[in-house]
C-alpha positions as a printed NumPy array, in Angstrom:
array([[ 96.681, 109.789, 108.315],
       [ 96.94 , 107.581, 111.412],
       [ 98.582, 104.833, 109.385],
       [ 98.056, 101.932, 109.828],
       [ 95.05 , 102.721, 112.07 ],
       [ 93.079, 104.09 , 109.097],
       [ 93.743, 101.141, 106.779],
       [ 90.824,  98.865, 105.926],
       [ 92.046,  95.384, 104.993],
       [ 89.515,  92.631, 104.372],
       [ 88.842,  90.855, 107.672],
       [ 86.947,  87.581, 107.747],
       [ 86.029,  84.468, 109.667],
       [ 83.419,  81.779, 109.022],
       [ 80.581,  84.027, 110.261],
       [ 81.256,  87.377, 108.591],
       [ 83.466,  89.312, 106.177],
       [ 84.398,  92.958, 106.634],
       [ 85.183,  94.623, 103.312],
       [ 86.487,  98.165, 102.779],
       [ 83.37 , 100.291, 102.399],
       [ 82.72 , 101.188,  98.764],
       [ 79.938, 102.896,  96.759],
       [ 79.116,  99.476,  95.263],
       [ 77.696,  98.449,  98.681],
       [ 74.975, 101.129,  98.524],
       [ 72.199,  98.989,  97.007],
       [ 72.648,  96.123,  99.492],
       [ 72.85 ,  98.508, 102.445],
       [ 69.794, 100.453, 101.331],
       [ 67.843,  97.202, 101.136],
       [ 69.128,  96.063, 104.556],
       [ 68.157,  99.286, 106.308],
       [ 64.693,  99.354, 104.688],
       [ 63.549,  96.24 , 106.565],
       [ 61.572,  97.534, 109.532],
       [ 62.453, 101.144, 108.609],
       [ 65.53 , 100.872, 110.796],
       [ 66.652, 104.43 , 110.095],
       [ 63.592, 105.806, 111.93 ],
       [ 64.842, 104.584, 115.318],
       [ 65.024, 107.913, 117.151],
       [ 68.138, 107.247, 119.283],
       [ 70.403, 106.124, 116.431],
       [ 72.007, 107.714, 113.388],
       [ 71.307, 105.182, 110.664],
       [ 71.045, 106.463, 107.086],
       [ 67.745, 106.167, 105.244],
       [ 67.761, 104.105, 102.036],
       [ 67.777, 107.205,  99.85 ],
       [ 70.635, 108.721, 101.868],
       [ 72.87 , 105.631, 101.867],
       [ 75.115, 106.687,  98.968],
       [ 75.651, 110.082, 100.603],
       [ 76.577, 108.466, 103.93 ],
       [ 78.987, 106.077, 102.228],
       [ 80.671, 109.003, 100.478],
       [ 80.844, 110.941, 103.767],
       [ 82.601, 108.031, 105.476],
       [ 84.947, 107.63 , 102.507],
       [ 85.811, 111.359, 102.645],
       [ 86.638, 110.965, 106.346],
       [ 88.684, 107.879, 105.509],
       [ 90.678, 109.724, 102.846],
       [ 91.392, 112.403, 105.464],
       [ 92.681, 109.709, 107.846],
       [ 89.984, 110.277, 110.463],
       [ 88.254, 106.896, 110.347],
       [ 88.377, 103.398, 108.855],
       [ 85.018, 102.224, 107.408],
       [ 83.933,  98.69 , 106.506],
       [ 80.853,  97.059, 105.033],
       [ 79.642,  94.043, 107.021],
       [ 79.062,  91.246, 104.512],
       [ 77.393,  87.85 , 104.86 ],
       [ 79.89 ,  85.282, 103.512],
       [ 77.021,  82.925, 102.648],
       [ 75.306,  85.382, 100.285],
       [ 77.983,  87.99 ,  99.546],
       [ 75.432,  90.645, 100.53 ],
       [ 76.321,  93.696, 102.617],
       [ 74.117,  93.704, 105.739],
       [ 75.539,  96.645, 107.703],
       [ 78.424,  99.022, 108.345],
       [ 81.066,  99.484, 111.042],
       [ 83.943, 101.877, 111.596],
       [ 87.092, 102.609, 113.558],
       [ 86.675, 106.167, 114.888],
       [ 88.717, 108.555, 117.039],
       [ 91.961, 107.097, 115.755],
       [ 94.685, 107.895, 118.282],
       [ 97.841, 106.097, 117.2  ],
       [100.037, 108.115, 119.585],
       [ 98.113, 106.766, 122.585],
       [ 97.322, 103.393, 120.967],
       [ 93.55 , 103.888, 121.238],
       [ 90.561, 103.844, 118.916],
       [ 86.792, 103.538, 119.042],
       [ 84.645, 100.943, 117.286],
       [ 81.412, 102.675, 116.354],
       [ 78.984, 104.028, 113.773],
       [ 77.889, 100.398, 113.514],
       [ 74.503,  99.196, 112.375],
       [ 73.104,  95.886, 111.146],
       [ 69.969,  95.251, 109.128],
       [ 67.195,  93.589, 111.115],
       [ 67.648,  90.272, 109.285],
       [ 71.282,  90.089, 110.484],
       [ 70.563,  91.002, 114.105],
       [ 70.781,  88.158, 116.61 ],
       [ 72.539,  85.861, 114.118],
       [ 76.07 ,  86.048, 115.509],
       [ 77.205,  88.517, 112.853],
       [ 77.756,  91.313, 115.379],
       [ 79.996,  89.411, 117.831],
       [ 81.865,  87.835, 114.896],
       [ 82.513,  91.261, 113.366],
       [ 83.56 ,  92.702, 116.72 ],
       [ 85.981,  89.789, 117.212],
       [ 87.649,  90.622, 113.896],
       [ 87.87 ,  94.328, 114.731],
       [ 89.221,  93.653, 118.225],
       [ 91.798,  91.178, 116.897],
       [ 93.063,  93.803, 114.481],
       [ 93.064,  96.533, 117.133],
       [ 94.892,  94.584, 119.838],
       [ 96.938,  91.995, 117.948],
       [ 97.947,  93.967, 114.832],
       [ 97.768,  97.629, 115.855],
       [ 98.921,  97.162, 119.445],
       [ 96.075,  99.115, 121.016],
       [ 96.046,  99.637, 124.758],
       [ 92.318, 100.361, 124.799],
       [ 89.327, 100.079, 122.468],
       [ 86.281, 102.216, 123.186],
       [ 82.584, 101.855, 122.379],
       [ 79.986, 104.621, 122.707],
       [ 76.211, 104.569, 122.468],
       [ 73.092, 106.557, 123.306],
       [ 71.815, 106.167, 126.876],
       [ 68.416, 105.096, 125.488],
       [ 69.867, 102.504, 123.112],
       [ 69.424,  99.614, 125.531],
       [ 69.907,  96.998, 122.794],
       [ 73.317,  98.436, 121.917],
       [ 74.34 ,  98.834, 125.559],
       [ 73.492,  95.192, 126.258],
       [ 75.323,  94.014, 123.123],
       [ 78.453,  95.971, 124.082],
       [ 78.39 ,  94.558, 127.613],
       [ 77.989,  91.015, 126.191],
       [ 81.227,  91.559, 124.244],
       [ 83.024,  91.892, 127.572],
       [ 83.431,  95.681, 127.539],
       [ 83.119,  97.523, 130.834],
       [ 81.223, 100.772, 131.291],
       [ 83.567, 103.687, 131.944],
       [ 80.889, 106.325, 132.497],
       [ 78.22 , 108.545, 131.002],
       [ 78.894, 111.842, 129.223],
       [ 75.825, 113.877, 130.215],
       [ 74.286, 116.268, 127.643],
       [ 77.063, 115.193, 125.3  ],
       [ 75.556, 115.688, 121.833],
       [ 72.662, 117.741, 120.439],
       [ 70.557, 115.343, 118.351],
       [ 68.962, 116.307, 115.025],
       [ 65.55 , 116.699, 116.685],
       [ 66.981, 119.012, 119.347],
       [ 67.114, 116.412, 122.13 ],
       [ 70.346, 115.873, 124.027],
       [ 72.19 , 112.577, 123.909],
       [ 73.763, 111.213, 127.056],
       [ 76.61 , 109.067, 125.712],
       [ 77.473, 105.828, 127.509],
       [ 81.184, 105.025, 127.178],
       [ 82.53 , 101.464, 127.402],
       [ 86.014, 100.092, 126.833],
       [ 88.138,  96.964, 126.67 ],
       [ 91.77 ,  97.36 , 127.729],
       [ 94.702,  95.28 , 126.571],
       [ 94.998,  93.272, 129.795],
       [ 91.357,  92.182, 129.399],
       [ 91.686,  91.225, 125.747],
       [ 92.741,  87.548, 126.203],
       [ 89.674,  86.849, 128.359],
       [ 87.366,  88.814, 126.052],
       [ 88.71 ,  86.896, 123.04 ],
       [ 88.229,  83.526, 124.78 ],
       [ 84.635,  84.412, 125.702],
       [ 83.762,  85.665, 122.215],
       [ 85.355,  82.62 , 120.568],
       [ 83.415,  80.268, 122.846],
       [ 80.196,  82.18 , 122.166],
       [ 80.654,  81.883, 118.394],
       [ 81.278,  78.122, 118.609],
       [ 77.605,  77.674, 119.441],
       [ 76.52 ,  79.449, 116.231]])
């Protein structure tokens, strides 16, 4: 296991709490993803309500194997899980990881939950784990995600063409972004200022 990269401590601020993903989050997450049938978005991999428990168990299996670190995204006001996020591609030797496999229910989108969660994950990555770089990846056609990643302060590194065969047989071009350690102080200042207006 890429310890401590694979650990999942509770991370929280006034806007959001990240809890270690657990089967007990399944009901909340199934309800969150059902709003607007979010899982039907063709360029994402979001579990359907009836597949949520299976996806949680898959992520927990990967966590036990030391390959990722999964969290539930929880609203501190209600205590309800509203999405999931994960550290992927854990590379402790090179002090790198990816923040990905993230989704938020429609009701939580545009509320400040996403930048608040990303701030927590970036603080852990850079300040606690000593990362030199944190990566983000998304589908070329996921313009909402690409814009959200850019708003965090990440810079686009490039596009991996014909990178992944999708379930429907289409090919995903993967857009790769990153934040490097020298950029982190400015990214943190911008995110903190952005959240002050929430």
